[in-house]
XYZ file of C-alpha atoms in Angstrom:
749
model
C 164.870 111.204 126.053
C 164.684 110.249 129.721
C 163.844 106.632 130.423
C 160.258 105.921 131.489
C 158.432 102.927 132.879
C 154.843 101.864 133.272
C 152.984 103.740 135.974
C 153.019 100.856 138.364
C 156.747 100.226 138.261
C 159.882 101.994 139.362
C 161.101 105.175 137.724
C 164.629 105.847 136.521
C 166.288 109.207 136.790
C 166.528 111.051 133.470
C 169.971 110.891 131.901
C 171.886 112.912 129.362
C 169.723 116.003 129.628
C 170.745 119.185 127.857
C 169.384 122.479 129.238
C 166.813 120.488 131.148
C 166.107 119.984 134.815
C 168.235 117.270 136.361
C 168.613 116.053 139.861
C 169.380 117.650 143.173
C 168.251 115.617 146.151
C 165.182 117.057 147.819
C 161.891 115.528 148.889
C 158.788 117.701 149.011
C 157.927 116.124 152.386
C 160.906 117.814 154.028
C 159.039 121.001 154.877
C 155.839 120.892 156.903
C 153.382 123.694 157.479
C 153.953 123.485 161.229
C 157.718 123.935 160.757
C 157.305 127.390 159.231
C 156.168 130.310 161.414
C 154.161 131.930 158.619
C 152.050 128.879 157.990
C 148.945 128.167 159.997
C 148.647 131.864 160.885
C 145.222 133.377 160.274
C 145.656 136.303 157.877
C 142.235 137.003 156.422
C 141.883 140.526 157.810
C 140.437 143.031 155.296
C 142.879 145.190 153.342
C 142.771 148.893 154.218
C 141.364 151.191 151.524
C 143.472 154.218 150.653
C 141.948 157.648 151.358
C 142.762 159.551 148.159
C 141.232 162.898 149.126
C 144.454 164.805 149.779
C 146.116 163.451 146.642
C 143.207 164.465 144.449
C 143.174 167.942 146.010
C 146.885 168.347 145.222
C 146.418 167.096 141.668
C 143.503 169.437 141.012
C 145.605 172.329 142.210
C 148.174 171.503 139.536
C 145.412 171.120 136.968
C 144.114 174.591 137.845
C 147.578 176.069 137.337
C 147.666 174.528 133.846
C 143.973 175.346 133.106
C 143.292 171.644 132.552
C 139.730 170.347 132.745
C 140.504 166.616 132.623
C 143.809 164.891 133.348
C 144.304 161.340 132.038
C 146.555 158.963 133.986
C 147.283 155.645 132.208
C 148.760 152.686 134.054
C 151.494 152.324 131.417
C 154.979 153.823 131.595
C 156.981 155.800 129.023
C 157.389 152.624 126.967
C 153.702 151.693 127.157
C 154.545 148.607 129.194
C 151.705 146.561 130.651
C 153.658 145.914 133.850
C 155.672 148.812 135.225
C 158.253 149.639 137.872
C 157.137 151.064 141.214
C 158.239 154.523 140.087
C 155.650 154.386 137.275
C 152.644 153.137 139.251
C 150.844 156.460 139.029
C 147.359 154.969 138.907
C 148.031 153.098 142.136
C 149.356 156.246 143.780
C 146.429 158.462 142.830
C 143.594 155.925 143.274
C 144.760 153.016 145.434
C 143.881 150.496 142.709
C 146.492 147.717 142.576
C 145.612 146.007 139.280
C 148.024 146.023 136.347
C 145.741 147.687 133.792
C 143.562 150.766 134.303
C 143.195 154.390 133.279
C 142.291 157.148 135.718
C 140.686 160.396 134.573
C 140.424 163.247 137.065
C 138.237 166.288 136.451
C 137.723 169.387 138.571
C 135.075 167.668 140.675
C 135.098 163.953 139.882
C 137.482 161.025 139.489
C 136.925 157.985 137.275
C 138.725 154.678 136.937
C 138.332 152.696 133.709
C 138.983 148.946 133.987
C 138.207 145.900 131.852
C 136.275 142.850 133.001
C 139.296 141.301 134.744
C 139.190 144.070 137.332
C 135.541 145.124 137.656
C 135.064 143.559 141.080
C 138.572 144.330 142.325
C 138.222 148.020 141.496
C 134.938 148.266 143.416
C 136.630 146.677 146.417
C 139.787 148.815 146.410
C 138.600 152.358 145.633
C 137.353 154.882 148.158
C 134.299 157.094 147.777
C 136.114 159.688 145.664
C 136.088 157.392 142.647
C 133.566 156.073 140.150
C 134.365 152.796 138.395
C 133.659 152.677 134.672
C 133.535 149.149 133.249
C 135.055 149.134 129.783
C 134.177 146.627 127.136
C 130.441 147.132 127.670
C 127.964 148.673 125.223
C 127.829 151.758 127.450
C 131.611 152.290 127.713
C 133.801 150.585 125.139
C 136.999 152.427 126.076
C 138.230 155.356 128.168
C 139.313 157.108 124.973
C 135.797 157.087 123.540
C 134.498 158.422 126.839
C 137.099 161.220 126.892
C 136.141 162.344 123.404
C 132.566 162.898 124.596
C 133.569 165.247 127.425
C 131.871 168.686 127.249
C 132.749 170.651 124.134
C 135.606 173.079 124.504
C 137.308 171.040 127.239
C 141.066 170.998 127.688
C 142.111 167.391 128.197
C 145.689 166.593 129.097
C 147.859 163.489 129.121
C 151.574 162.776 129.407
C 152.478 162.220 125.732
C 154.922 159.456 126.690
C 152.068 157.329 128.019
C 149.764 157.128 125.050
C 150.584 155.472 121.744
C 150.941 157.306 118.465
C 147.899 155.490 117.104
C 145.593 156.197 120.047
C 146.789 159.787 120.447
C 145.995 160.409 116.790
C 142.466 159.090 117.323
C 142.020 161.120 120.513
C 143.344 164.304 118.901
C 141.020 163.943 115.939
C 137.978 163.179 118.090
C 138.564 166.143 120.399
C 139.166 168.552 117.530
C 135.857 167.587 115.970
C 134.134 168.620 119.213
C 136.056 171.838 119.644
C 138.100 170.430 122.532
C 141.867 170.493 122.955
C 144.464 167.817 123.674
C 147.347 169.144 125.792
C 150.630 167.646 127.011
C 152.111 169.183 130.190
C 155.887 169.533 130.292
C 155.927 167.366 133.429
C 153.569 164.649 134.552
C 151.242 166.239 137.121
C 151.157 163.119 139.281
C 154.954 163.151 139.512
C 154.828 166.755 140.736
C 152.693 165.823 143.771
C 154.264 162.401 144.457
C 156.720 163.384 147.183
C 157.994 159.903 148.024
C 158.046 158.573 144.488
C 160.541 155.692 144.153
C 163.639 156.181 142.039
C 163.766 154.664 138.566
C 165.383 151.203 138.865
C 169.069 150.954 138.050
C 169.514 147.193 138.206
C 172.374 145.783 136.085
C 171.603 144.214 132.710
C 173.086 140.889 131.636
C 173.630 138.939 128.440
C 171.182 136.207 127.431
C 173.486 133.641 125.755
C 172.852 132.413 122.221
C 172.418 128.901 123.642
C 169.031 130.163 124.833
C 168.187 132.645 122.054
C 169.189 130.635 118.995
C 170.339 133.810 117.176
C 173.113 136.192 118.107
C 172.857 139.971 118.243
C 174.585 140.448 114.874
C 172.047 138.233 113.125
C 169.141 140.092 114.659
C 170.488 143.542 113.823
C 171.220 142.347 110.286
C 167.638 141.119 109.978
C 166.315 144.543 110.948
C 168.636 146.338 108.506
C 167.681 143.949 105.734
C 164.037 144.738 106.458
C 164.754 148.503 106.285
C 166.394 148.072 102.894
C 163.382 146.116 101.698
C 161.098 148.986 102.734
C 163.328 151.423 100.860
C 163.257 149.211 97.804
C 159.471 149.113 98.000
C 159.332 152.901 98.300
C 161.521 153.309 95.221
C 159.413 150.853 93.253
C 156.125 152.408 94.346
C 157.193 155.989 93.691
C 157.574 155.239 90.002
C 153.994 153.976 89.891
C 152.261 156.361 92.282
C 154.166 159.633 91.860
C 151.862 160.979 89.131
C 148.667 160.210 91.040
C 150.158 161.478 94.278
C 151.250 164.774 92.755
C 147.885 165.205 91.086
C 146.053 164.787 94.357
C 148.342 167.178 96.197
C 148.038 169.854 93.522
C 144.377 170.340 94.271
C 143.429 172.530 97.233
C 142.089 170.439 100.093
C 143.060 167.162 98.439
C 143.231 164.131 100.717
C 146.675 162.514 100.931
C 146.859 158.919 99.688
C 146.095 156.269 102.277
C 148.939 154.174 103.568
C 148.791 150.592 102.420
C 150.837 147.750 103.840
C 151.725 144.424 102.299
C 153.194 141.887 104.667
C 156.076 139.778 103.477
C 155.332 136.086 103.109
C 158.865 135.060 103.919
C 159.587 133.444 107.251
C 161.945 135.234 109.652
C 165.375 133.625 109.697
C 165.538 130.713 112.068
C 161.758 130.421 112.424
C 160.342 127.053 113.358
C 158.137 125.997 110.451
C 157.084 127.713 107.250
C 154.556 130.357 106.390
C 151.624 130.554 104.059
C 152.343 131.377 100.432
C 149.474 133.880 100.502
C 150.197 137.175 102.285
C 147.596 137.503 105.093
C 145.438 140.639 105.173
C 146.388 143.234 107.781
C 144.753 146.416 109.038
C 146.550 149.633 108.036
C 148.720 151.472 110.522
C 147.530 154.726 111.974
C 149.038 157.781 110.304
C 148.339 161.343 111.505
C 145.984 163.245 109.227
C 148.559 165.989 108.829
C 151.043 163.679 107.074
C 151.137 164.482 103.347
C 153.959 162.192 102.275
C 153.091 159.166 100.116
C 152.408 155.975 102.093
C 154.982 153.231 102.364
C 154.183 149.847 100.905
C 155.850 146.714 102.181
C 156.923 144.585 99.269
C 157.865 140.935 98.863
C 160.466 141.835 96.239
C 164.147 141.778 97.103
C 165.955 145.026 97.962
C 167.702 144.983 94.612
C 164.413 145.127 92.711
C 164.470 148.942 92.857
C 167.114 151.566 93.427
C 165.248 152.913 96.436
C 164.742 156.465 97.588
C 167.438 158.899 98.603
C 167.735 161.879 100.912
C 164.669 162.817 102.923
C 162.498 160.069 101.442
C 164.594 157.088 102.471
C 164.221 155.193 105.737
C 167.430 155.517 107.715
C 166.625 153.898 111.040
C 164.109 152.120 113.248
C 163.243 153.530 116.661
C 162.366 150.926 119.306
C 160.618 151.863 122.552
C 159.138 148.509 123.571
C 161.291 147.049 126.339
C 160.817 143.391 125.392
C 161.747 144.157 121.774
C 164.937 145.887 122.900
C 165.878 142.990 125.165
C 165.156 140.486 122.384
C 167.143 142.335 119.720
C 170.251 142.851 121.849
C 170.090 139.460 123.630
C 170.102 141.294 126.945
C 167.891 140.900 130.003
C 167.335 142.958 133.141
C 165.187 143.235 136.245
C 163.820 146.779 136.254
C 160.205 145.580 136.284
C 159.011 142.909 138.679
C 158.337 139.573 136.942
C 159.541 140.912 133.564
C 163.234 140.374 132.647
C 163.543 143.696 130.831
C 165.342 146.987 131.410
C 164.355 150.598 130.815
C 165.915 151.858 127.588
C 165.319 153.111 124.056
C 167.043 151.794 120.935
C 167.750 153.247 117.497
C 168.939 150.876 114.753
C 170.461 152.579 111.723
C 170.421 151.000 108.298
C 174.132 151.700 107.764
C 175.264 149.914 110.899
C 174.994 152.579 113.592
C 173.011 151.385 116.607
C 172.472 153.481 119.734
C 171.168 152.262 123.091
C 169.790 154.911 125.450
C 170.108 153.558 128.965
C 171.269 154.651 132.411
C 174.947 153.847 131.998
C 175.282 152.836 135.630
C 173.190 149.754 134.740
C 175.695 148.490 132.180
C 178.499 146.369 133.684
C 181.890 146.350 131.998
C 181.380 142.946 130.405
C 178.058 144.049 128.894
C 179.597 147.328 127.701
C 182.343 145.354 125.958
C 179.775 142.969 124.457
C 177.767 145.866 123.002
C 180.886 147.610 121.688
C 182.024 144.424 119.943
C 178.655 144.261 118.212
C 178.596 147.883 117.070
C 176.188 149.257 119.672
C 177.044 152.608 121.226
C 175.647 153.684 124.599
C 174.176 157.028 125.573
C 172.399 158.135 128.717
C 168.701 157.318 128.909
C 167.629 160.962 129.079
C 169.687 161.865 125.986
C 167.069 160.288 123.738
C 164.961 163.458 123.559
C 167.886 165.681 122.572
C 168.948 163.069 120.030
C 165.505 162.919 118.416
C 164.904 166.661 118.496
C 168.233 167.328 116.757
C 167.669 164.518 114.197
C 171.072 163.122 115.085
C 170.476 159.918 113.150
C 171.202 161.937 109.992
C 169.268 162.137 106.750
C 166.082 160.257 106.047
C 163.150 159.030 108.079
C 162.810 156.936 111.186
C 160.346 154.067 111.343
C 158.050 154.052 114.355
C 155.187 151.653 114.941
C 151.598 152.478 115.940
C 152.382 151.665 119.597
C 155.350 154.021 119.854
C 154.807 156.707 122.540
C 153.234 159.816 121.049
C 156.023 161.926 122.544
C 158.410 160.349 120.048
C 156.388 161.219 116.957
C 155.716 164.724 118.301
C 159.396 165.474 118.787
C 160.531 163.934 115.485
C 157.909 165.694 113.395
C 155.586 164.168 110.836
C 157.930 164.766 107.880
C 160.685 162.642 109.420
C 158.932 159.425 110.418
C 157.028 156.585 108.761
C 154.569 154.400 110.633
C 154.795 150.651 110.048
C 153.916 147.589 112.134
C 156.758 146.474 114.380
C 158.981 144.065 112.474
C 160.843 143.152 115.668
C 157.597 142.226 117.393
C 156.734 139.971 114.470
C 160.020 138.040 114.464
C 160.201 137.901 118.267
C 156.851 136.122 118.357
C 157.983 133.339 115.988
C 160.147 131.098 118.149
C 163.121 129.429 116.491
C 164.074 125.809 117.139
C 166.344 126.644 120.068
C 163.662 128.756 121.734
C 161.041 126.043 121.185
C 163.309 123.455 122.822
C 163.841 125.827 125.733
C 160.107 126.385 126.148
C 159.483 122.633 126.237
C 162.154 122.221 128.916
C 160.813 125.139 130.965
C 157.263 123.765 130.983
C 158.460 120.356 132.151
C 160.410 122.034 134.935
C 157.395 124.140 135.849
C 155.101 121.117 135.743
C 157.314 119.290 138.206
C 157.045 122.221 140.623
C 153.247 122.343 140.264
C 152.882 118.599 140.942
C 155.118 118.761 144.015
C 153.090 121.726 145.264
C 149.710 120.053 144.737
C 151.000 116.932 146.487
C 152.157 119.064 149.414
C 148.778 120.817 149.647
C 146.925 117.511 149.471
C 148.938 116.027 152.295
C 148.616 119.075 154.527
C 144.850 119.132 154.121
C 144.628 115.410 154.864
C 146.594 116.080 158.061
C 144.112 118.752 159.122
C 146.207 121.876 158.506
C 144.617 125.199 157.570
C 146.486 127.075 154.838
C 145.860 130.556 153.493
C 146.025 131.522 149.837
C 149.091 133.646 150.513
C 150.894 130.819 152.296
C 150.155 128.469 149.417
C 151.378 131.084 146.926
C 154.672 131.517 148.747
C 155.153 127.767 148.929
C 154.604 127.413 145.173
C 157.400 129.894 144.497
C 159.600 127.940 146.908
C 159.032 124.727 144.963
C 159.978 126.460 141.719
C 163.094 127.899 143.315
C 164.019 124.441 144.583
C 164.426 123.200 141.018
C 165.937 119.845 140.221
C 169.352 120.222 138.659
C 172.712 118.516 138.477
C 175.517 119.618 140.781
C 177.263 122.557 139.183
C 174.484 123.146 136.644
C 173.317 126.774 136.290
C 170.152 127.837 138.027
C 167.322 128.192 135.523
C 164.554 129.632 137.710
C 164.721 133.417 137.794
C 161.474 134.196 139.635
C 157.719 134.167 138.967
C 156.550 135.225 135.496
C 153.759 137.248 137.143
C 152.096 137.575 140.525
C 150.708 134.205 141.593
C 146.923 133.985 141.333
C 146.007 131.571 144.113
C 142.306 131.877 144.811
C 139.713 129.950 146.784
C 135.957 130.190 146.376
C 134.689 133.695 145.645
C 138.214 135.007 145.107
C 138.532 132.693 142.102
C 135.747 134.722 140.466
C 138.273 137.584 140.205
C 140.344 136.729 137.109
C 143.422 138.645 138.323
C 143.091 138.180 142.074
C 146.394 137.963 143.928
C 146.540 137.114 147.646
C 148.293 139.393 150.098
C 149.821 138.368 153.394
C 147.370 140.448 155.361
C 144.276 139.954 153.265
C 144.062 136.375 151.988
C 141.522 133.783 153.061
C 141.855 130.199 154.203
C 141.659 127.705 151.353
C 138.277 125.991 151.494
C 137.649 122.272 151.004
C 134.084 123.065 149.935
C 134.760 125.429 147.028
C 136.756 125.337 143.783
C 140.370 126.393 144.100
C 142.149 128.133 141.202
C 145.869 128.598 140.635
C 147.194 130.682 137.720
C 150.961 130.824 137.935
C 154.175 130.425 135.985
C 157.903 130.690 136.349
C 160.534 132.700 134.511
C 163.382 130.443 133.446
C 166.491 131.254 131.430
C 165.100 129.079 128.630
C 161.422 130.019 128.707
C 158.459 131.798 130.274
C 155.570 129.750 131.690
C 151.866 130.456 132.231
C 149.549 127.709 133.502
C 146.126 127.628 135.189
C 144.378 124.710 136.840
C 141.155 124.580 138.851
C 140.654 121.814 141.413
C 138.398 120.895 144.316
C 139.664 119.474 147.600
C 136.200 118.153 148.514
C 133.273 117.366 146.242
C 132.091 119.927 143.674
C 128.422 120.792 143.327
C 126.585 119.927 140.137
C 126.718 123.594 139.083
C 130.468 123.789 139.656
C 131.149 120.515 137.827
C 128.982 121.515 134.871
C 130.718 124.889 134.570
C 134.125 123.185 134.779
C 133.134 120.687 132.101
C 131.945 123.387 129.705
C 135.211 125.284 130.202
C 137.143 122.065 129.619
C 135.231 121.390 126.407
C 136.218 124.821 125.110
C 139.812 124.168 126.145
C 139.807 120.857 124.261
C 138.217 122.421 121.177
C 141.048 124.948 120.875
C 143.853 122.475 121.519
C 142.555 119.964 118.966
C 141.801 122.549 116.266
C 143.257 122.085 112.782
C 143.080 125.100 110.491
C 144.502 126.409 107.206
C 147.510 128.718 107.157
C 146.413 132.329 107.262
C 143.861 131.715 110.032
C 143.971 134.228 112.882
C 143.379 133.603 116.554
C 140.212 135.679 116.468
C 138.749 133.241 113.939
C 139.288 130.362 116.387
C 138.063 132.143 119.509
C 134.477 130.925 119.140
C 135.663 127.331 119.593
C 136.554 128.091 123.204
C 133.136 129.608 123.909
C 130.765 127.318 122.015
C 130.190 124.831 124.859
C 129.717 127.625 127.411
C 127.287 129.475 125.163
C 125.200 126.309 124.912
C 124.378 126.767 128.612
C 124.119 130.568 128.438
C 127.553 131.037 130.045
C 130.490 133.169 128.908
C 133.688 134.901 130.018
C 134.699 138.456 129.215
C 138.497 138.208 129.143
C 140.535 137.062 126.171
C 140.908 133.373 125.367
C 144.685 133.543 125.143
C 147.819 135.555 124.404
C 151.335 135.117 123.113
C 154.141 134.208 125.522
C 157.763 135.368 125.430
C 160.980 133.360 125.662
C 162.365 134.474 129.027
C 160.556 137.734 128.355
C 157.093 139.108 129.073
C 154.335 136.623 129.789
C 152.013 138.644 127.538
C 153.401 138.978 124.025
C 151.954 140.056 120.687
C 151.044 140.573 117.985
C 149.096 137.292 117.934
C 146.368 136.265 120.356
C 142.884 134.768 120.193
C 141.542 138.327 119.877
C 143.969 139.413 117.165
C 143.540 139.352 113.400
C 147.237 138.483 113.023
C 147.483 135.063 111.322
C 148.925 132.315 113.481
C 152.299 131.020 112.287
C 154.416 127.957 113.080
C 156.589 128.958 116.022
C 153.965 131.114 117.754
C 153.353 130.212 121.394
C 149.867 131.077 122.615
C 147.872 130.334 125.764
C 144.509 128.565 125.742
C 142.543 129.771 128.765
C 138.734 129.783 128.650
C 136.968 130.317 131.964
C 133.736 130.969 133.823
C 133.174 133.208 136.841
C 130.147 133.410 139.127
C 130.487 136.623 141.107
C 130.743 136.092 144.829
C 130.842 132.289 144.590
C 133.496 130.609 142.447
C 135.586 130.751 139.293
C 136.923 128.191 136.821
C 139.772 128.578 134.349
C 141.935 125.997 132.565
C 145.040 127.264 130.805
C 147.787 125.568 128.842
C 150.423 127.045 126.547
C 150.331 125.839 122.946
C 152.917 125.855 120.168
C 151.597 126.473 116.660
C 153.030 123.895 114.285
C 152.426 122.467 110.831
C 150.256 119.332 110.635
C 149.489 116.874 107.861
C 145.828 116.342 107.017
C 144.239 113.405 105.243
C 143.367 115.094 101.965
C 145.564 118.160 101.766
C 147.062 119.204 98.444
C 150.797 119.660 97.949
C 150.533 123.451 97.964
C 148.344 123.545 101.079
C 149.610 124.091 104.589
C 147.549 123.200 107.636
C 148.315 124.139 111.211
C 147.524 122.799 114.656
C 148.812 122.961 118.201
C 151.327 121.135 120.377
C 150.698 121.500 124.102
C 153.714 122.670 126.090
C 152.117 122.730 129.560
C 152.656 119.627 131.682
C 150.047 119.599 134.447
C 147.167 117.148 134.996
C 143.509 118.146 134.750
C 141.489 117.078 137.784
C 138.884 114.509 136.733
C 136.903 114.986 139.933
C 135.560 118.248 138.533
C 134.344 116.668 135.272
C 130.785 115.472 134.521
C 131.479 112.670 132.090
C 127.863 112.483 130.912
C 128.312 115.882 129.243
C 131.265 114.666 127.181
C 131.489 112.788 123.929
C 133.456 109.571 123.727
C 136.285 111.401 121.939
C 136.375 114.094 124.615
C 136.597 111.508 127.395
C 139.449 109.790 125.578
C 141.235 113.123 125.051
C 141.251 113.811 128.800
C 142.587 110.341 129.582
C 145.313 110.729 126.971
C 146.173 114.221 128.245
C 146.723 113.075 131.809
C 148.491 109.889 130.745
C 150.940 111.900 128.635
C 151.538 114.317 131.521
C 152.208 111.388 133.850
C 154.673 109.750 131.444
C 156.475 113.047 130.867
C 156.860 114.021 134.521
C 157.390 110.646 136.227
C 161.149 110.456 135.497
C 161.692 113.799 137.235
C 159.861 112.805 140.424
C 161.663 109.549 141.210
C 163.098 110.920 144.470
C 159.910 112.668 145.597
C 157.714 109.737 146.501
C 154.812 111.845 147.709
C 154.643 113.889 144.496
C 155.014 110.767 142.342
C 152.177 109.051 144.215
C 149.944 112.107 143.849
C 150.673 112.403 140.117
C 149.826 108.772 139.445
C 146.642 108.961 141.501
C 145.428 112.155 139.816
C 146.174 110.907 136.312
C 144.521 107.510 136.766
C 141.356 108.456 138.628
C 137.919 108.043 137.103
C 135.665 110.902 136.108
C 133.746 113.146 138.463
C 131.311 112.425 141.268
C 128.473 111.173 139.097
C 127.150 107.795 140.130
C 128.885 107.951 143.521
C 127.697 105.169 145.764
C 127.374 105.322 149.553
C 131.020 104.331 149.879
C 132.137 107.180 147.656
C 132.978 104.917 144.721
C 133.467 106.867 141.485
C 132.047 105.088 138.449
C 133.477 105.935 135.041
C 130.891 105.893 132.272
C 132.323 104.617 129.018
């Protein structure tokens, strides 16, 4: 551990760090706003709205040629990624909307954009008059899919089958059939046919993520998947002896309904997981299976593979097909840069139970050293486009392929219902449970990121005190610069790889847009009279970060301080929660909202999501909206908020590690869980109304900031300005209640 001293004394440099930020001489005072041409420049001109008329005319011409009544354009790519490469930003091309999540539906005369609450205001601001915004998540419109099902009877509705999941396509197909409508899949995406200057698919080189960061090598991970396949086969063999008679009886009757698929989750912890799991298998919703599938369902069993002989021939599971880019990167211990902010690469993967593994990727992206690494580990390489020929010809051999409910529908269509089984993604499950090495890396990454945030806040504070005007975009760029200027020993490898997502740096009314991102030509000056929100994180070789803090550079109003305090109370309630094993995030979600609800306030986005280990900042299957039980080793964000349209927004976000805790009266067989905070960033006490807090809540905030100060002080010894700012922020009193004429802040204890 680095040496620490009391806050009033000197600070020693940390020593003996392993995979942790160390020292490179740099003071955050070395760069002034006035020294940089971009800073101090007024850039709050309005952003130009795209005229989509000609693009919609061209699209409707293609729709007419295909006799399509409605064409659906999701924002996802052929792997159903949340964030996509420029070549896959079809929604942005056709509508001008720049958010990361939306679905466009174009009819012969109208155009609709479906967005969730994060983008309601942004969509209204960015779309031209050709478009109507539909706000999903409301009683009127729960989802674009439900809306599409209610289109006029007999309609022909089309979508690229690569860009809708097996589960959702099955639901859409069934709903349309019941109304006499048709679901069609054009041979080529209609938007691609009219997109003349569409960017090329990225061909950036992939690279190996060393085991010193992953904690498990590629052979271990592939063995885990094959062991899981054998367990499914053993369960099938065991179940067939019990269910064959009933299954045959049901199928012998005309019109009989095939047996429903049931899934039992294993209660064994993935190898290398940090912590242990509940002894009671948690309940899980069944996977979606097309109605036309007549084969018996697959049960997941806790018995060992040797408990049953297993199926043979067409009934056995021979391979797992993986389309999710983060899951492919995780399994192979590879990373890439095909998608901005996400260290993944475009590929498909098939893992065979008998040792044959095939990676479908543009071969030009695979350097010689990576090719040799894959060959040594039994992974063959084929061209990315070969995947469809491979699947159509069933080149994996006998048996079935496992797909998961989120696999692109194109995959299940081309394989055929008799040759696949639908099960939850095992790789997604084990990827989410961080092992000890990954947990250590995440802790190190959040300290490194916290240092950058403190240096940045100290820089902002000084510039404002000197009278400088700074735009949101300028501040955003400077934050990335501080992360890039990481503290490290001479010769040590660079850990910062870029932002984990687009910086959300928002002042005043812009902070009421949950996913606002400033642009160089359209950002506003940061106000001293309004709350200021920053939601930002770095991608490091040892972890992915996601942190939000809301501050005020002047004095908050009573309304702003009360809203901040209610959000903070929800944040504290989540972080201090203790709960029995088997509890899901959705069961804890109300804790984050209780204080807000007391004042009739709420927020419409999720309370938090999983976070990858140098992977995607949004990771499943767990979240505070999910029914997936939380497990030791899960990393999840805690981010309640409040947004007053047109005025201000508040959000406080920290990343939490789920871990086992010991309670006062627990029994030997019980397991209780709680959270360890990874984020290292102070919470501004100026925004807090202490009179609204309990004594325990006031003490929690003091302890939080004191722990942040003690953790970060050793890494700021050579940045006197940042160290001074950190100490001042962490030792201030609460809020602006009881302020005297001299501006004295009185702390009520």
